[in-house]
């Protein structure tokens, strides 16, 4: 079918997204065709444009936080049928690899290929200007229709507004899981979240649900600090100096049980200050995507070793999407997880570059593209 999509023809050059006609093939046996209602604008897509996540291939159809309705399901698809409401997940879970089978589907072997420019079977479903197009995360939700592997699609209840459900495909579990799973937040903890944008705001929500007594949000943007306080932060400060003072006061100098780094870009120079906020035996979680070629991290290693601190990387908040997506939606129904407040502004697909500018300039927690 012919439709339109937002492409990067020269990833890594900050050239912005080109909205143009694309040709979408029908779903194969283990794939579904989804008519999307919405797609979140996630920083990972911006990383493709800036080159923080380098792509050795092009063009790419961006977008991985989608929600919509199944139109067609291939012959070998089980558990998904036309009419089902679904979210796309930016990492698939094949259910068969060592990682999926041991309950760590965020490390799924199939998921390791999401930036390879081809569907899991090595072919392309999308073409533009006569050329094969790679899809971000096997998906490409910056288009009103997406053909996705069934392993990347999760059915949801029809009572959940699709425009809000889209955020469950990446930003919400990534942040929430960073606090709940990766940091292992416990009742009474003091938790610091560094960077409270579309991911960090959900680390604040996760820490709140896990029972943290003190949640300190660190963000230079006043609007993001206000939102963090609205959604659970007990304190908010603009910078590391402020965070150090508040945490020292709150903990009598012991410092924070958990520190979660969810800044827009995971620069090595941010790790050291986060380490100093972490208490003896505490955990520092790094969730931010870092520039791929960055090899240096500023960290006082002696302090880290002698204080028995733990540095923990987290992909997708260490979530198991098939367990955590339904759980998060139940928490939304119960009024515990706030999704409505996360959508700052909606855009038409044609306005996508404006949406990313608004993200860059700190105006949005999440911008969401809505389709007809
Ligand atoms: Zn994302
Ligand atoms: Zn797997």
mmCIF file of C-alpha atoms and ligand atoms in Angstrom:
data_model
loop_
_atom_site.group_PDB
_atom_site.id
_atom_site.type_symbol
_atom_site.label_atom_id
_atom_site.label_comp_id
_atom_site.label_asym_id
_atom_site.label_seq_id
_atom_site.Cartn_x
_atom_site.Cartn_y
_atom_site.Cartn_z
ATOM 1 C CA UNK A 1 0.000 0.000 0.000
ATOM 2 C CA UNK A 2 1.057 3.592 -0.500
ATOM 3 C CA UNK A 3 1.166 5.818 2.565
ATOM 4 C CA UNK A 4 3.483 8.477 3.973
ATOM 5 C CA UNK A 5 6.301 8.378 6.484
ATOM 6 C CA UNK A 6 9.040 10.497 8.078
ATOM 7 C CA UNK A 7 12.480 9.456 6.836
ATOM 8 C CA UNK A 8 16.090 10.339 7.504
ATOM 9 C CA UNK A 9 18.087 10.047 4.284
ATOM 10 C CA UNK A 10 21.340 11.136 5.948
ATOM 11 C CA UNK A 11 21.282 9.995 9.599
ATOM 12 C CA UNK A 12 23.799 11.704 11.872
ATOM 13 C CA UNK A 13 23.761 15.027 10.029
ATOM 14 C CA UNK A 14 21.000 16.863 11.938
ATOM 15 C CA UNK A 15 19.170 17.297 8.653
ATOM 16 C CA UNK A 16 15.709 16.641 10.082
ATOM 17 C CA UNK A 17 12.892 14.380 8.913
ATOM 18 C CA UNK A 18 11.491 14.240 5.384
ATOM 19 C CA UNK A 19 7.775 13.399 5.242
ATOM 20 C CA UNK A 20 7.113 11.721 1.915
ATOM 21 C CA UNK A 21 5.366 8.867 0.151
ATOM 22 C CA UNK A 22 6.397 5.337 1.135
ATOM 23 C CA UNK A 23 5.359 1.933 -0.173
ATOM 24 C CA UNK A 24 4.467 -0.568 2.566
ATOM 25 C CA UNK A 25 4.395 -4.308 1.759
ATOM 26 C CA UNK A 26 1.687 -6.560 3.245
ATOM 27 C CA UNK A 27 2.520 -8.457 6.443
ATOM 28 C CA UNK A 28 4.331 -11.785 6.182
ATOM 29 C CA UNK A 29 3.240 -14.904 8.100
ATOM 30 C CA UNK A 30 4.459 -13.759 11.538
ATOM 31 C CA UNK A 31 3.653 -10.055 11.109
ATOM 32 C CA UNK A 32 0.704 -7.738 11.582
ATOM 33 C CA UNK A 33 -0.445 -4.613 9.796
ATOM 34 C CA UNK A 34 -1.468 -1.929 12.284
ATOM 35 C CA UNK A 35 -3.356 1.295 11.626
ATOM 36 C CA UNK A 36 -1.725 3.634 14.101
ATOM 37 C CA UNK A 37 -3.591 6.191 16.160
ATOM 38 C CA UNK A 38 -0.497 7.798 17.658
ATOM 39 C CA UNK A 39 3.276 7.691 17.934
ATOM 40 C CA UNK A 40 5.409 9.212 20.670
ATOM 41 C CA UNK A 41 8.437 11.347 19.811
ATOM 42 C CA UNK A 42 11.253 9.663 21.719
ATOM 43 C CA UNK A 43 14.796 10.867 22.156
ATOM 44 C CA UNK A 44 16.138 7.646 20.610
ATOM 45 C CA UNK A 45 14.799 8.811 17.231
ATOM 46 C CA UNK A 46 16.495 12.176 17.715
ATOM 47 C CA UNK A 47 19.726 10.282 18.473
ATOM 48 C CA UNK A 48 19.555 8.847 14.916
ATOM 49 C CA UNK A 49 19.392 12.355 13.485
ATOM 50 C CA UNK A 50 22.198 13.725 15.685
ATOM 51 C CA UNK A 51 24.411 10.663 15.219
ATOM 52 C CA UNK A 52 24.691 9.798 18.933
ATOM 53 C CA UNK A 53 23.338 6.463 17.735
ATOM 54 C CA UNK A 54 25.169 6.005 14.412
ATOM 55 C CA UNK A 55 23.469 4.141 11.569
ATOM 56 C CA UNK A 56 25.704 2.665 8.875
ATOM 57 C CA UNK A 57 22.703 2.454 6.553
ATOM 58 C CA UNK A 58 19.960 4.724 5.198
ATOM 59 C CA UNK A 59 17.275 5.754 4.724
ATOM 60 C CA UNK A 60 15.476 5.046 7.982
ATOM 61 C CA UNK A 61 11.784 5.385 8.784
ATOM 62 C CA UNK A 62 11.754 6.593 12.406
ATOM 63 C CA UNK A 63 9.406 6.003 15.291
ATOM 64 C CA UNK A 64 8.939 3.151 17.751
ATOM 65 C CA UNK A 65 6.339 4.270 20.317
ATOM 66 C CA UNK A 66 3.117 3.389 18.528
ATOM 67 C CA UNK A 67 -0.431 2.440 19.430
ATOM 68 C CA UNK A 68 -3.238 1.507 17.116
ATOM 69 C CA UNK A 69 -5.584 -1.170 15.807
ATOM 70 C CA UNK A 70 -4.636 -4.405 14.032
ATOM 71 C CA UNK A 71 -5.918 -4.425 10.445
ATOM 72 C CA UNK A 72 -4.455 -7.703 9.230
ATOM 73 C CA UNK A 73 -2.576 -10.583 10.871
ATOM 74 C CA UNK A 74 -0.324 -13.114 9.064
ATOM 75 C CA UNK A 75 -1.192 -16.829 9.039
ATOM 76 C CA UNK A 76 1.281 -17.757 11.796
ATOM 77 C CA UNK A 77 0.362 -14.953 14.196
ATOM 78 C CA UNK A 78 -1.179 -16.184 17.443
ATOM 79 C CA UNK A 79 -3.023 -14.059 19.957
ATOM 80 C CA UNK A 80 -3.535 -11.019 17.718
ATOM 81 C CA UNK A 81 -6.488 -10.465 15.400
ATOM 82 C CA UNK A 82 -7.964 -7.648 13.311
ATOM 83 C CA UNK A 83 -9.681 -5.131 15.576
ATOM 84 C CA UNK A 84 -7.334 -5.691 18.528
ATOM 85 C CA UNK A 85 -5.922 -2.585 20.159
ATOM 86 C CA UNK A 86 -2.147 -2.846 20.502
ATOM 87 C CA UNK A 87 1.032 -1.037 21.452
ATOM 88 C CA UNK A 88 4.335 -1.548 19.686
ATOM 89 C CA UNK A 89 7.365 -2.180 21.857
ATOM 90 C CA UNK A 90 10.726 -0.800 20.792
ATOM 91 C CA UNK A 91 12.392 -4.096 21.750
ATOM 92 C CA UNK A 92 10.759 -7.363 20.668
ATOM 93 C CA UNK A 93 10.623 -10.374 22.950
ATOM 94 C CA UNK A 94 11.012 -13.566 20.932
ATOM 95 C CA UNK A 95 10.169 -15.742 23.953
ATOM 96 C CA UNK A 96 12.691 -18.386 22.877
ATOM 97 C CA UNK A 97 16.207 -17.045 23.335
ATOM 98 C CA UNK A 98 18.204 -17.591 26.508
ATOM 99 C CA UNK A 99 17.406 -14.073 27.750
ATOM 100 C CA UNK A 100 13.662 -14.218 27.125
ATOM 101 C CA UNK A 101 13.482 -17.721 28.598
ATOM 102 C CA UNK A 102 15.213 -16.534 31.767
ATOM 103 C CA UNK A 103 12.965 -13.511 32.199
ATOM 104 C CA UNK A 104 15.279 -10.816 30.843
ATOM 105 C CA UNK A 105 13.520 -10.026 27.595
ATOM 106 C CA UNK A 106 15.032 -6.523 27.523
ATOM 107 C CA UNK A 107 18.188 -8.340 26.351
ATOM 108 C CA UNK A 108 16.390 -10.508 23.743
ATOM 109 C CA UNK A 109 18.753 -11.747 21.013
ATOM 110 C CA UNK A 110 16.237 -10.764 18.322
ATOM 111 C CA UNK A 111 16.042 -7.318 19.912
ATOM 112 C CA UNK A 112 19.793 -6.934 19.444
ATOM 113 C CA UNK A 113 19.051 -6.413 15.732
ATOM 114 C CA UNK A 114 16.588 -3.526 16.027
ATOM 115 C CA UNK A 115 19.058 -1.048 14.530
ATOM 116 C CA UNK A 116 20.115 -3.337 11.684
ATOM 117 C CA UNK A 117 17.932 -1.727 9.028
ATOM 118 C CA UNK A 118 16.037 -4.909 8.168
ATOM 119 C CA UNK A 119 13.139 -6.927 9.561
ATOM 120 C CA UNK A 120 14.186 -9.970 11.667
ATOM 121 C CA UNK A 121 14.000 -12.147 8.511
ATOM 122 C CA UNK A 122 16.594 -9.946 6.785
ATOM 123 C CA UNK A 123 14.245 -8.271 4.303
ATOM 124 C CA UNK A 124 12.585 -4.841 4.050
ATOM 125 C CA UNK A 125 8.877 -4.096 4.179
ATOM 126 C CA UNK A 126 9.206 -0.418 3.231
ATOM 127 C CA UNK A 127 10.405 1.313 0.062
ATOM 128 C CA UNK A 128 10.747 4.975 -0.878
ATOM 129 C CA UNK A 129 12.057 6.582 -4.073
ATOM 130 C CA UNK A 130 12.595 3.015 -5.333
ATOM 131 C CA UNK A 131 14.996 2.157 -2.473
ATOM 132 C CA UNK A 132 14.586 -0.225 0.502
ATOM 133 C CA UNK A 133 13.983 1.654 3.775
ATOM 134 C CA UNK A 134 15.098 0.387 7.189
ATOM 135 C CA UNK A 135 12.651 0.776 10.065
ATOM 136 C CA UNK A 136 13.603 2.005 13.529
ATOM 137 C CA UNK A 137 13.182 -0.914 15.967
ATOM 138 C CA UNK A 138 11.627 -3.177 13.240
ATOM 139 C CA UNK A 139 8.703 -0.707 13.399
ATOM 140 C CA UNK A 140 8.769 2.784 11.886
ATOM 141 C CA UNK A 141 5.813 4.380 13.656
ATOM 142 C CA UNK A 142 6.324 7.772 11.986
ATOM 143 C CA UNK A 143 3.759 6.609 9.424
ATOM 144 C CA UNK A 144 0.009 6.041 9.744
ATOM 145 C CA UNK A 145 0.446 2.309 9.091
ATOM 146 C CA UNK A 146 3.124 -0.066 10.303
ATOM 147 C CA UNK A 147 3.944 -3.699 9.460
ATOM 148 C CA UNK A 148 5.490 -5.191 12.594
ATOM 149 C CA UNK A 149 6.744 -8.592 13.739
ATOM 150 C CA UNK A 150 4.208 -10.052 16.179
ATOM 151 C CA UNK A 151 7.030 -10.286 18.759
ATOM 152 C CA UNK A 152 7.055 -6.449 18.865
ATOM 153 C CA UNK A 153 3.300 -6.056 19.402
ATOM 154 C CA UNK A 154 1.308 -6.323 22.646
ATOM 155 C CA UNK A 155 -2.480 -6.372 22.852
ATOM 156 C CA UNK A 156 -4.059 -3.911 25.289
ATOM 157 C CA UNK A 157 -7.546 -3.221 26.598
ATOM 158 C CA UNK A 158 -9.872 -1.135 24.453
ATOM 159 C CA UNK A 159 -10.559 1.160 27.398
ATOM 160 C CA UNK A 160 -7.076 2.704 27.239
ATOM 161 C CA UNK A 161 -6.885 5.849 25.053
ATOM 162 C CA UNK A 162 -4.470 4.961 22.240
ATOM 163 C CA UNK A 163 -2.841 8.388 22.264
ATOM 164 C CA UNK A 164 -1.743 7.733 25.872
ATOM 165 C CA UNK A 165 -1.040 4.023 25.362
ATOM 166 C CA UNK A 166 1.634 4.858 22.777
ATOM 167 C CA UNK A 167 3.958 6.017 25.572
ATOM 168 C CA UNK A 168 3.917 2.507 27.059
ATOM 169 C CA UNK A 169 5.962 1.342 24.041
ATOM 170 C CA UNK A 170 9.206 2.863 25.280
ATOM 171 C CA UNK A 171 9.471 5.952 27.499
ATOM 172 C CA UNK A 172 7.219 4.874 30.360
ATOM 173 C CA UNK A 173 8.626 1.363 30.982
ATOM 174 C CA UNK A 174 12.180 2.622 30.411
ATOM 175 C CA UNK A 175 11.856 5.205 33.172
ATOM 176 C CA UNK A 176 9.562 3.284 35.513
ATOM 177 C CA UNK A 177 11.663 0.110 35.233
ATOM 178 C CA UNK A 178 14.866 2.072 35.870
ATOM 179 C CA UNK A 179 13.538 2.892 39.338
ATOM 180 C CA UNK A 180 11.614 -0.317 40.060
ATOM 181 C CA UNK A 181 13.768 -3.023 38.425
ATOM 182 C CA UNK A 182 17.229 -1.642 37.659
ATOM 183 C CA UNK A 183 17.652 0.470 40.801
ATOM 184 C CA UNK A 184 15.581 -1.890 42.964
ATOM 185 C CA UNK A 185 14.024 0.998 44.888
ATOM 186 C CA UNK A 186 12.742 -0.023 48.333
ATOM 187 C CA UNK A 187 10.302 1.482 50.803
ATOM 188 C CA UNK A 188 11.804 4.491 52.555
ATOM 189 C CA UNK A 189 14.636 5.044 50.058
ATOM 190 C CA UNK A 190 16.059 8.363 48.985
ATOM 191 C CA UNK A 191 16.169 8.377 45.184
ATOM 192 C CA UNK A 192 17.694 10.992 42.880
ATOM 193 C CA UNK A 193 16.537 11.205 39.257
ATOM 194 C CA UNK A 194 18.884 13.215 37.040
ATOM 195 C CA UNK A 195 16.965 14.507 34.013
ATOM 196 C CA UNK A 196 13.174 14.447 34.282
ATOM 197 C CA UNK A 197 12.094 14.483 30.633
ATOM 198 C CA UNK A 198 10.023 11.795 28.912
ATOM 199 C CA UNK A 199 11.977 8.950 30.539
ATOM 200 C CA UNK A 200 13.092 10.455 33.863
ATOM 201 C CA UNK A 201 9.582 11.592 34.760
ATOM 202 C CA UNK A 202 8.609 7.920 34.763
ATOM 203 C CA UNK A 203 11.565 7.035 36.967
ATOM 204 C CA UNK A 204 10.041 9.548 39.399
ATOM 205 C CA UNK A 205 6.698 7.736 39.100
ATOM 206 C CA UNK A 206 8.355 4.340 39.563
ATOM 207 C CA UNK A 207 10.270 5.494 42.641
ATOM 208 C CA UNK A 208 7.039 6.875 44.098
ATOM 209 C CA UNK A 209 5.190 3.590 43.534
ATOM 210 C CA UNK A 210 8.090 1.585 44.997
ATOM 211 C CA UNK A 211 7.714 3.544 48.222
ATOM 212 C CA UNK A 212 10.657 5.948 48.149
ATOM 213 C CA UNK A 213 10.465 8.439 51.011
ATOM 214 C CA UNK A 214 12.449 11.150 49.243
ATOM 215 C CA UNK A 215 12.593 11.666 45.486
ATOM 216 C CA UNK A 216 14.887 14.441 44.310
ATOM 217 C CA UNK A 217 14.393 15.545 40.693
ATOM 218 C CA UNK A 218 17.352 17.261 39.025
ATOM 219 C CA UNK A 219 16.615 19.204 35.842
ATOM 220 C CA UNK A 220 17.658 22.646 34.594
ATOM 221 C CA UNK A 221 14.222 23.264 32.990
ATOM 222 C CA UNK A 222 11.677 24.781 35.443
ATOM 223 C CA UNK A 223 8.692 23.178 33.637
ATOM 224 C CA UNK A 224 10.207 19.701 34.033
ATOM 225 C CA UNK A 225 10.900 20.286 37.723
ATOM 226 C CA UNK A 226 7.277 21.385 38.210
ATOM 227 C CA UNK A 227 6.001 18.262 36.429
ATOM 228 C CA UNK A 228 8.336 16.060 38.482
ATOM 229 C CA UNK A 229 6.922 17.516 41.699
ATOM 230 C CA UNK A 230 3.382 17.065 40.399
ATOM 231 C CA UNK A 231 4.041 13.372 39.659
ATOM 232 C CA UNK A 232 5.846 12.422 42.852
ATOM 233 C CA UNK A 233 9.146 14.211 43.410
ATOM 234 C CA UNK A 234 9.424 15.512 46.976
ATOM 235 C CA UNK A 235 12.183 17.958 46.020
ATOM 236 C CA UNK A 236 13.473 19.455 42.788
ATOM 237 C CA UNK A 237 16.685 21.277 41.999
ATOM 238 C CA UNK A 238 18.261 22.646 38.799
ATOM 239 C CA UNK A 239 21.764 21.165 39.115
ATOM 240 C CA UNK A 240 24.169 18.786 40.866
ATOM 241 C CA UNK A 241 25.220 21.374 43.471
ATOM 242 C CA UNK A 242 21.610 21.792 44.514
ATOM 243 C CA UNK A 243 21.106 18.024 44.551
ATOM 244 C CA UNK A 244 24.172 17.494 46.740
ATOM 245 C CA UNK A 245 22.949 20.020 49.284
ATOM 246 C CA UNK A 246 19.403 18.628 49.429
ATOM 247 C CA UNK A 247 20.464 14.966 49.613
ATOM 248 C CA UNK A 248 23.092 15.667 52.278
ATOM 249 C CA UNK A 249 20.461 17.444 54.361
ATOM 250 C CA UNK A 250 17.801 14.741 53.845
ATOM 251 C CA UNK A 251 20.112 11.844 54.672
ATOM 252 C CA UNK A 252 22.354 13.371 57.313
ATOM 253 C CA UNK A 253 25.288 13.049 54.926
ATOM 254 C CA UNK A 254 24.705 9.371 54.080
ATOM 255 C CA UNK A 255 23.577 10.309 50.526
ATOM 256 C CA UNK A 256 21.079 8.638 48.185
ATOM 257 C CA UNK A 257 20.226 4.934 48.141
ATOM 258 C CA UNK A 258 19.598 5.066 44.376
ATOM 259 C CA UNK A 259 20.621 7.551 41.692
ATOM 260 C CA UNK A 260 19.144 7.235 38.208
ATOM 261 C CA UNK A 261 20.725 8.999 35.232
ATOM 262 C CA UNK A 262 18.064 9.764 32.631
ATOM 263 C CA UNK A 263 19.542 12.891 31.042
ATOM 264 C CA UNK A 264 18.793 13.427 27.343
ATOM 265 C CA UNK A 265 22.339 12.286 26.421
ATOM 266 C CA UNK A 266 24.451 10.083 28.712
ATOM 267 C CA UNK A 267 27.647 12.136 28.694
ATOM 268 C CA UNK A 268 30.578 10.585 30.576
ATOM 269 C CA UNK A 269 31.059 13.758 32.577
ATOM 270 C CA UNK A 270 27.648 13.243 34.244
ATOM 271 C CA UNK A 271 28.592 9.923 35.834
ATOM 272 C CA UNK A 272 31.062 11.283 38.416
ATOM 273 C CA UNK A 273 28.644 13.788 39.977
ATOM 274 C CA UNK A 274 25.983 11.040 40.078
ATOM 275 C CA UNK A 275 28.492 8.765 41.824
ATOM 276 C CA UNK A 276 29.065 11.381 44.513
ATOM 277 C CA UNK A 277 25.320 11.551 45.187
ATOM 278 C CA UNK A 278 25.226 7.759 45.721
ATOM 279 C CA UNK A 279 25.628 6.431 49.272
ATOM 280 C CA UNK A 280 27.993 3.654 50.365
ATOM 281 C CA UNK A 281 26.668 0.400 48.910
ATOM 282 C CA UNK A 282 24.140 2.329 46.855
ATOM 283 C CA UNK A 283 23.226 1.892 43.192
ATOM 284 C CA UNK A 284 23.803 4.273 40.287
ATOM 285 C CA UNK A 285 21.678 3.356 37.269
ATOM 286 C CA UNK A 286 22.614 4.690 33.823
ATOM 287 C CA UNK A 287 19.627 4.657 31.489
ATOM 288 C CA UNK A 288 20.510 7.536 29.116
ATOM 289 C CA UNK A 289 21.786 6.548 25.694
ATOM 290 C CA UNK A 290 25.378 7.755 25.414
ATOM 291 C CA UNK A 291 27.222 8.810 22.259
ATOM 292 C CA UNK A 292 28.325 5.519 20.681
ATOM 293 C CA UNK A 293 31.987 6.504 20.331
ATOM 294 C CA UNK A 294 32.333 7.908 23.859
ATOM 295 C CA UNK A 295 34.978 5.890 25.694
ATOM 296 C CA UNK A 296 35.622 8.129 28.691
ATOM 297 C CA UNK A 297 33.629 8.246 31.909
ATOM 298 C CA UNK A 298 34.556 10.672 34.684
ATOM 299 C CA UNK A 299 34.237 8.629 37.823
ATOM 300 C CA UNK A 300 36.188 8.531 41.071
ATOM 301 C CA UNK A 301 36.909 4.821 40.878
ATOM 302 C CA UNK A 302 38.622 4.671 44.273
ATOM 303 C CA UNK A 303 35.501 6.110 45.932
ATOM 304 C CA UNK A 304 33.338 3.651 44.009
ATOM 305 C CA UNK A 305 35.443 0.643 44.994
ATOM 306 C CA UNK A 306 36.072 1.588 48.608
ATOM 307 C CA UNK A 307 32.410 2.471 49.131
ATOM 308 C CA UNK A 308 31.067 -0.694 47.511
ATOM 309 C CA UNK A 309 28.835 1.215 45.104
ATOM 310 C CA UNK A 310 27.160 -0.449 42.141
ATOM 311 C CA UNK A 311 27.037 0.976 38.586
ATOM 312 C CA UNK A 312 24.109 -0.574 36.707
ATOM 313 C CA UNK A 313 23.288 -0.171 33.020
ATOM 314 C CA UNK A 314 19.609 -0.434 32.104
ATOM 315 C CA UNK A 315 17.987 -1.053 28.724
ATOM 316 C CA UNK A 316 14.194 -0.632 28.603
ATOM 317 C CA UNK A 317 14.379 -0.211 32.389
ATOM 318 C CA UNK A 318 15.204 -3.943 32.548
ATOM 319 C CA UNK A 319 11.486 -4.502 31.918
ATOM 320 C CA UNK A 320 9.884 -7.655 30.555
ATOM 321 C CA UNK A 321 7.431 -6.005 28.194
ATOM 322 C CA UNK A 322 4.877 -8.826 28.222
ATOM 323 C CA UNK A 323 4.696 -8.678 31.998
ATOM 324 C CA UNK A 324 5.222 -4.985 32.583
ATOM 325 C CA UNK A 325 3.069 -3.438 29.830
ATOM 326 C CA UNK A 326 -0.186 -4.969 31.181
ATOM 327 C CA UNK A 327 0.958 -4.131 34.725
ATOM 328 C CA UNK A 328 1.580 -0.486 33.806
ATOM 329 C CA UNK A 329 -1.831 -0.226 32.162
ATOM 330 C CA UNK A 330 -3.464 -1.664 35.288
ATOM 331 C CA UNK A 331 -1.605 0.971 37.314
ATOM 332 C CA UNK A 332 -2.957 3.612 34.913
ATOM 333 C CA UNK A 333 -6.506 2.321 35.415
ATOM 334 C CA UNK A 334 -5.970 2.448 39.171
ATOM 335 C CA UNK A 335 -4.859 6.065 38.979
ATOM 336 C CA UNK A 336 -1.323 5.238 40.150
ATOM 337 C CA UNK A 337 0.492 5.724 36.849
ATOM 338 C CA UNK A 338 -0.079 9.122 35.272
ATOM 339 C CA UNK A 339 -0.038 9.071 31.475
ATOM 340 C CA UNK A 340 -2.368 11.929 30.527
ATOM 341 C CA UNK A 341 -0.028 14.486 32.114
ATOM 342 C CA UNK A 342 2.930 13.198 30.087
ATOM 343 C CA UNK A 343 1.553 14.270 26.719
ATOM 344 C CA UNK A 344 2.454 17.946 26.553
ATOM 345 C CA UNK A 345 1.502 18.511 22.927
ATOM 346 C CA UNK A 346 0.222 16.611 19.909
ATOM 347 C CA UNK A 347 1.364 17.113 16.309
ATOM 348 C CA UNK A 348 0.444 16.077 12.791
ATOM 349 C CA UNK A 349 3.082 13.967 11.032
ATOM 350 C CA UNK A 350 3.934 16.996 8.852
ATOM 351 C CA UNK A 351 4.896 18.880 12.053
ATOM 352 C CA UNK A 352 7.427 16.282 13.189
ATOM 353 C CA UNK A 353 10.463 18.565 12.951
ATOM 354 C CA UNK A 354 8.675 21.134 15.124
ATOM 355 C CA UNK A 355 7.970 18.333 17.611
ATOM 356 C CA UNK A 356 11.650 17.430 17.884
ATOM 357 C CA UNK A 357 12.614 21.109 18.181
ATOM 358 C CA UNK A 358 10.173 21.417 21.082
ATOM 359 C CA UNK A 359 11.798 18.345 22.688
ATOM 360 C CA UNK A 360 15.284 19.815 22.240
ATOM 361 C CA UNK A 361 14.254 23.112 23.748
ATOM 362 C CA UNK A 362 12.707 21.491 26.813
ATOM 363 C CA UNK A 363 9.092 22.433 26.041
ATOM 364 C CA UNK A 364 7.733 18.871 26.103
ATOM 365 C CA UNK A 365 7.685 15.931 28.451
ATOM 366 C CA UNK A 366 6.406 13.980 25.463
ATOM 367 C CA UNK A 367 5.220 15.191 22.085
ATOM 368 C CA UNK A 368 2.883 12.745 20.364
ATOM 369 C CA UNK A 369 2.026 12.487 16.664
ATOM 370 C CA UNK A 370 -1.640 11.709 16.114
ATOM 371 C CA UNK A 371 -3.035 10.121 12.961
ATOM 372 C CA UNK A 372 -6.581 10.222 11.552
HETATM 373 ZN ZN1 LIG B 1 12.173 5.325 22.792
HETATM 374 ZN ZN1 LIG B 2 14.347 -13.354 22.926
#
